[in-house]
CSV table of N, CA and C in Angstrom, one decimal:
chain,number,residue,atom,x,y,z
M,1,UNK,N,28.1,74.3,32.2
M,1,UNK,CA,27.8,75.0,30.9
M,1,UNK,C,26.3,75.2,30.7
M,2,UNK,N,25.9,76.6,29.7
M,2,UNK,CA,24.3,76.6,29.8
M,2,UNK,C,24.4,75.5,29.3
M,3,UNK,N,22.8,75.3,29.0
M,3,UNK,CA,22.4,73.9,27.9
M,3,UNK,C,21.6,74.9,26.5
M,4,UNK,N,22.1,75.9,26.0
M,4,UNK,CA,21.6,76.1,24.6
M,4,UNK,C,22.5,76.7,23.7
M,5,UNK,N,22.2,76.6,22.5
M,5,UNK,CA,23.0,76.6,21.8
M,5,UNK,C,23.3,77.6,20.6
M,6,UNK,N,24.8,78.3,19.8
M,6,UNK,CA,24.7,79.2,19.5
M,6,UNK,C,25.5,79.1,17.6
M,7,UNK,N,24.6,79.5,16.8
M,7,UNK,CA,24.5,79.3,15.5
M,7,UNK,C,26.2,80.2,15.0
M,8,UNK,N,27.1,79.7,14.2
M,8,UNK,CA,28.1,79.9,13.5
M,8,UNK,C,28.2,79.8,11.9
M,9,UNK,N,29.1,81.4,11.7
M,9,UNK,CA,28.9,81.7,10.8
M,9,UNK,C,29.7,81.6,9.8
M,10,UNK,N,30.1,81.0,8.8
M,10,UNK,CA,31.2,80.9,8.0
M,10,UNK,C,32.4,81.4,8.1
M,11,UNK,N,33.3,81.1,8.1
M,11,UNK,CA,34.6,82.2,8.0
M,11,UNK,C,34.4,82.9,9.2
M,12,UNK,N,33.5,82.8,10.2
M,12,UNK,CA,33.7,83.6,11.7
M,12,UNK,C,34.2,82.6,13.0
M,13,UNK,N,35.3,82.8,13.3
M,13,UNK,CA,36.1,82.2,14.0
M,13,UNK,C,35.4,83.0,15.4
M,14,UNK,N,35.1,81.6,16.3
M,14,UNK,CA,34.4,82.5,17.6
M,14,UNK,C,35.4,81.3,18.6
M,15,UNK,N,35.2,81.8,20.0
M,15,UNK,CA,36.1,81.7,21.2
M,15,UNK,C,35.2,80.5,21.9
M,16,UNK,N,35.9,79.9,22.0
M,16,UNK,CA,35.4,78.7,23.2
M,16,UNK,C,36.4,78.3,24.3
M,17,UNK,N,36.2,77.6,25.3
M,17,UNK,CA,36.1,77.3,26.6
M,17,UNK,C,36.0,76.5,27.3
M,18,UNK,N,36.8,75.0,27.5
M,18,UNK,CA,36.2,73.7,27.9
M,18,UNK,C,37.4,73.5,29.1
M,19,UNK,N,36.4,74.1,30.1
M,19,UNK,CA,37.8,73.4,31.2
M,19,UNK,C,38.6,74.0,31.7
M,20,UNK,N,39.0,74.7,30.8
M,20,UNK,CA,40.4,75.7,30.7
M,20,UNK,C,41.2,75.6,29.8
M,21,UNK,N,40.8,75.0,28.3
M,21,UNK,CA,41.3,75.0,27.3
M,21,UNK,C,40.3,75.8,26.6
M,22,UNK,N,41.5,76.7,25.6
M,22,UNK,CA,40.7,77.5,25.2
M,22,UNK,C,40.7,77.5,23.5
M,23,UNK,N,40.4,78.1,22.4
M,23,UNK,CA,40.2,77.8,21.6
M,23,UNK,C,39.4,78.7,20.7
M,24,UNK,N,39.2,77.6,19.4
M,24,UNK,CA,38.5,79.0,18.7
M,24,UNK,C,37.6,77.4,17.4
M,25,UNK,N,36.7,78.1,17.1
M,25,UNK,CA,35.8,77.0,16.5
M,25,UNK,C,35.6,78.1,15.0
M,26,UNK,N,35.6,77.6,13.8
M,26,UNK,CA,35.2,78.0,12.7
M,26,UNK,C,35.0,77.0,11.4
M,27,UNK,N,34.4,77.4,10.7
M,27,UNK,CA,34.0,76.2,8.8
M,27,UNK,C,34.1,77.3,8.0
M,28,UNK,N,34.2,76.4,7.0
M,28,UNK,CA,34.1,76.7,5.9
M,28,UNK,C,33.4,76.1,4.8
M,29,UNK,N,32.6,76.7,4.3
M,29,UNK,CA,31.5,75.8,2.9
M,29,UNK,C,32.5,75.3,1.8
M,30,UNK,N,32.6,73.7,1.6
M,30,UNK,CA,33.3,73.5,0.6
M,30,UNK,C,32.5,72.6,-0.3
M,31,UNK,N,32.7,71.6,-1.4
M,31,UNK,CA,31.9,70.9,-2.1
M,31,UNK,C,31.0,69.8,-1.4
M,32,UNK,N,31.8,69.5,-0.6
M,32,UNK,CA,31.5,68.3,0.4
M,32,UNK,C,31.1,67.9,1.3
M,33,UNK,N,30.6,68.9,1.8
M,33,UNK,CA,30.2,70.4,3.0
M,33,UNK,C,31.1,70.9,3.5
M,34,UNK,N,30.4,71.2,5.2
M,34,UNK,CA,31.2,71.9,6.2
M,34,UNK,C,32.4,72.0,6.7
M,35,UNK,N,33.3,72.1,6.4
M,35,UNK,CA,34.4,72.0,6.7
M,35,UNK,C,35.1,72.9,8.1
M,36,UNK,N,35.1,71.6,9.4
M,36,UNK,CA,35.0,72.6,10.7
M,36,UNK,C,36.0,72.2,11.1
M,37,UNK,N,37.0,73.7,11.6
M,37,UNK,CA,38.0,73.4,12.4
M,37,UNK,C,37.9,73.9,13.8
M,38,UNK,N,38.6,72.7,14.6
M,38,UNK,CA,38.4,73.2,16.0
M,38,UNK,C,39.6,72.9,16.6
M,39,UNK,N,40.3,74.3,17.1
M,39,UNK,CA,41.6,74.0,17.1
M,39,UNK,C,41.5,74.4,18.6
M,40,UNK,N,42.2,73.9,20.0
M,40,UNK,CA,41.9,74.1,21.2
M,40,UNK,C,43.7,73.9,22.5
M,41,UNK,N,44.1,74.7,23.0
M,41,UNK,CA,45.1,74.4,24.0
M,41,UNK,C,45.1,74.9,25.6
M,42,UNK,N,45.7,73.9,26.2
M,42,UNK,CA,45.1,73.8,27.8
M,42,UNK,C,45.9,75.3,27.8
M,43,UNK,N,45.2,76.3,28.4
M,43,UNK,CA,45.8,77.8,29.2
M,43,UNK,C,46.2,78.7,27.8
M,44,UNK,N,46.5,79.2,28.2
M,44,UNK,CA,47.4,80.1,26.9
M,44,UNK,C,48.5,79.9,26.3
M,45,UNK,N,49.5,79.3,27.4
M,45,UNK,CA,50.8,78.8,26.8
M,45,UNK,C,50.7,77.2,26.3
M,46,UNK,N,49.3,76.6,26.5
M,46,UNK,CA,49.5,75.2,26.2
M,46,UNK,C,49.9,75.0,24.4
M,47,UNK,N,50.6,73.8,24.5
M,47,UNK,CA,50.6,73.2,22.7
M,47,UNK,C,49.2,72.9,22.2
M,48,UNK,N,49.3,73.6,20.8
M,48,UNK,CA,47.6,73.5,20.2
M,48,UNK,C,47.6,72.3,19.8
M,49,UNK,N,46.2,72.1,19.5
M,49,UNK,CA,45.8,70.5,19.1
M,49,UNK,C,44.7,71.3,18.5
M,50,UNK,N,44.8,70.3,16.7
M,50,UNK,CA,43.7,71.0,16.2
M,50,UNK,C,42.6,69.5,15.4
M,51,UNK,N,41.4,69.8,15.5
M,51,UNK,CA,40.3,68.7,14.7
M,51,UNK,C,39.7,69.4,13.8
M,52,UNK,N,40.1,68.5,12.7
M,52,UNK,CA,39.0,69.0,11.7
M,52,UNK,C,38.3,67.7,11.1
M,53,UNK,N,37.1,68.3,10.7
M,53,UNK,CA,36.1,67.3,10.3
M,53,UNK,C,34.8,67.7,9.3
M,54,UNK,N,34.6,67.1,8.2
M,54,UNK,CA,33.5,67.9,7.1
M,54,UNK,C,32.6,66.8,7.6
M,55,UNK,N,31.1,67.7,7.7
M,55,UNK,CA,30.1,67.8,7.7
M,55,UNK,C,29.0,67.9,6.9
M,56,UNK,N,28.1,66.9,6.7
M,56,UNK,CA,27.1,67.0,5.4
M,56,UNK,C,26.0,67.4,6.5
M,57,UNK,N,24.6,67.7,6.3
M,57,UNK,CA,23.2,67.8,6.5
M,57,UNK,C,23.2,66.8,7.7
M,58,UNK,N,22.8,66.8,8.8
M,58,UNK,CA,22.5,65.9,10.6
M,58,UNK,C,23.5,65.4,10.7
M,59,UNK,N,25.0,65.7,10.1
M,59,UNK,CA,25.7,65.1,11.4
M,59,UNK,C,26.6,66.0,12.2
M,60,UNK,N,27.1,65.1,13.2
M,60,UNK,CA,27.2,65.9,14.5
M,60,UNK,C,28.8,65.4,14.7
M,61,UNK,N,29.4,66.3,15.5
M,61,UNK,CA,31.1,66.1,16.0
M,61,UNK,C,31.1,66.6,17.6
M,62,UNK,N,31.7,65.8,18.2
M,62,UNK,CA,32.2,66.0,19.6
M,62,UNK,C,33.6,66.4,19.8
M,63,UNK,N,33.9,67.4,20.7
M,63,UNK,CA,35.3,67.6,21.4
M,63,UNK,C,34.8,67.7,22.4
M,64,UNK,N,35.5,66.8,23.5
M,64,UNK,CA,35.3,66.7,24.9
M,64,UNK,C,36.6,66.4,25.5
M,65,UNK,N,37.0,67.4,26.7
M,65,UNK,CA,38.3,67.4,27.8
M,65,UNK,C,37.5,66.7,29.1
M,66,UNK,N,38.1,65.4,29.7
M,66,UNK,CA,37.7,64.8,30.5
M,66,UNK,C,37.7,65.5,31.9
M,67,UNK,N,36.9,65.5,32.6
M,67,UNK,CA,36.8,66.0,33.7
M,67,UNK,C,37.5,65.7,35.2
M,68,UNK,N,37.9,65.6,36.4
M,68,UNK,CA,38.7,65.2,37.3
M,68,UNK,C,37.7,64.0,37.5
M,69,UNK,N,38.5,63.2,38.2
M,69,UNK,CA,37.6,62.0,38.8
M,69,UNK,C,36.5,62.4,39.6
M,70,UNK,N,35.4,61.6,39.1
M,70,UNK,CA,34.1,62.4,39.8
M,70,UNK,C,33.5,63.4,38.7
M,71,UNK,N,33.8,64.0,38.2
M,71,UNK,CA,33.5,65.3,37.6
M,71,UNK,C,32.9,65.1,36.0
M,72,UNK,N,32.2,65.5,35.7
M,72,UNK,CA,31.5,65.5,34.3
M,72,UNK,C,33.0,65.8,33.3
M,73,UNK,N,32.6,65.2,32.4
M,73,UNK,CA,33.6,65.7,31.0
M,73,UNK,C,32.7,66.8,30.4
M,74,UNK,N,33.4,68.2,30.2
M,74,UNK,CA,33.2,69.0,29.1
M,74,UNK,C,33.2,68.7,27.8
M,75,UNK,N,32.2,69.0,27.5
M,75,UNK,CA,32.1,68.8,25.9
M,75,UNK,C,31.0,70.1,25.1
M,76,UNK,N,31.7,70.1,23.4
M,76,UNK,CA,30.8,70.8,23.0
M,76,UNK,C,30.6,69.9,22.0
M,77,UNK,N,29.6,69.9,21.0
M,77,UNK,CA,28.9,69.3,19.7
M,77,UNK,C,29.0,70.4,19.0
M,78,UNK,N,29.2,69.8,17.4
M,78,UNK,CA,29.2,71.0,16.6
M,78,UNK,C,28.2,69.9,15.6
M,79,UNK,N,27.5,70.6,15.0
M,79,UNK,CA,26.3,70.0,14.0
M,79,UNK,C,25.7,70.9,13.2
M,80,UNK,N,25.4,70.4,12.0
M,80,UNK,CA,24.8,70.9,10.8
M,80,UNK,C,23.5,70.4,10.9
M,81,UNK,N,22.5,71.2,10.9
M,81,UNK,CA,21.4,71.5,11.1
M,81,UNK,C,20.4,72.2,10.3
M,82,UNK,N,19.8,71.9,8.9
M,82,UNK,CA,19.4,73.0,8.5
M,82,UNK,C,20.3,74.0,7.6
M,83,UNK,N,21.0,73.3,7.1
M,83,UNK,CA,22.4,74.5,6.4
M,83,UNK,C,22.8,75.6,7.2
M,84,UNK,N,22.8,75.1,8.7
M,84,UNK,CA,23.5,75.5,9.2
M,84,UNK,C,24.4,75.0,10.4
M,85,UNK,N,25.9,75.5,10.8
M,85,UNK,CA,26.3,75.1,11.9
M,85,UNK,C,26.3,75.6,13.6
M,86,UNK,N,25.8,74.3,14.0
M,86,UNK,CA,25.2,74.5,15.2
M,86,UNK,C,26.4,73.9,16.2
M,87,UNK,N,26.8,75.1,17.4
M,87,UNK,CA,27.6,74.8,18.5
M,87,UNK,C,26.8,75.0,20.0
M,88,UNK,N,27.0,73.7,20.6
M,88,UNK,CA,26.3,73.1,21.7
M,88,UNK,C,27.1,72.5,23.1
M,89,UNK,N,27.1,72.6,23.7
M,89,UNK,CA,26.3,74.1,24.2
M,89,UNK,C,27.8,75.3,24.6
M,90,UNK,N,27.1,76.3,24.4
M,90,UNK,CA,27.7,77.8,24.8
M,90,UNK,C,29.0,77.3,26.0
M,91,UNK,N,29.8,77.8,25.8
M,91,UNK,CA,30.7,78.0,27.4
M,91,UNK,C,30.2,79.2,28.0
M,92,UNK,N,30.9,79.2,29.3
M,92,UNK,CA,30.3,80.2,30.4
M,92,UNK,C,31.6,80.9,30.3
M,93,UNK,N,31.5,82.2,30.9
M,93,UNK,CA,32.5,83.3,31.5
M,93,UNK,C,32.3,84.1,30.5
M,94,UNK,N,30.9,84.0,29.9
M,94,UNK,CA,31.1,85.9,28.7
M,94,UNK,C,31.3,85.1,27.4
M,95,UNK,N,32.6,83.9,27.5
M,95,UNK,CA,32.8,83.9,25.9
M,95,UNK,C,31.4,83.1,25.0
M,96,UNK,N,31.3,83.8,24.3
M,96,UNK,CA,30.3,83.1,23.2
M,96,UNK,C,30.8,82.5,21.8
M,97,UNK,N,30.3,81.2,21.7
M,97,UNK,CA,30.5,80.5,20.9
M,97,UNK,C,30.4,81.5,19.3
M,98,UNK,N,28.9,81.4,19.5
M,98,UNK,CA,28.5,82.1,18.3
M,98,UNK,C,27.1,82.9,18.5
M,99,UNK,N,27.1,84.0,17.6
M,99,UNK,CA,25.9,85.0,17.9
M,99,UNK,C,24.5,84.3,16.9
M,100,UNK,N,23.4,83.9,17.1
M,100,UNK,CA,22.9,83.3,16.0
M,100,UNK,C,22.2,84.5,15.2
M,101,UNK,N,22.4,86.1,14.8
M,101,UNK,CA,22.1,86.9,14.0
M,101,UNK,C,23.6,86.7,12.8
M,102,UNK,N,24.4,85.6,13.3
M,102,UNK,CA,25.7,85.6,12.7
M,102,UNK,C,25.9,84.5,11.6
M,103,UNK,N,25.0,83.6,11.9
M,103,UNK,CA,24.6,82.5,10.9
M,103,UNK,C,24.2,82.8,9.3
M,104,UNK,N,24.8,81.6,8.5
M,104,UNK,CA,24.6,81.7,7.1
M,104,UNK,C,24.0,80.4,6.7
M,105,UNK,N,23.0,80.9,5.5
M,105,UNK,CA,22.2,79.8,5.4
M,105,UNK,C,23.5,79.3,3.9
């Protein structure tokens, strides 16, 4: 995966990629902050599995699919940054996390 990272926008549900599980990452602003769901299944026909987790101002969430023996685990971070949410890093094959002209402060 690159190593940089792409800014997400409220209520914009974008496409991710870890492995071969695929998915979709989105928040929502609530009292208590960020409210991020990241809902992800191995292929197309796999059973979903979903994480959600609220987010105040520096902190940060991992989802990581372990890698074959030998092999790096995939992982993305999702973090609030600045009043805003930050997804790290990008997957490869085209899909983009998030556009950062797509961010809300």
């Amino acid at each position: 995966m690159p190593a940089h990272a792409g800014e997400l926008g409220a209520m914009k549900a974008e496409s991710i990629d870890l492995a071969g599980f695929l998915g979709v990452v989105y928040y929502t602003p609530e009292e208590d902050g960020y409210r991020v769901v990241t809902t992800i299944a191995h292929g197309e026909a796999g059973l979903p599995v979903r994480f959600v987790a609220t987010l105040t101002e520096n902190q940060v969430v991992a989802v990581s699919v372990p890698g074959k023996l030998g092999d790096s685990d995939q992982i993305i971070e999702i973090s609030r940054v600045g009043g805003k949410l930050v997804v790290s890093p990008q997957p490869i094959d085209g899909i983009v996390v998030a556009s950062p002209t797509a961010a809300i402060e």
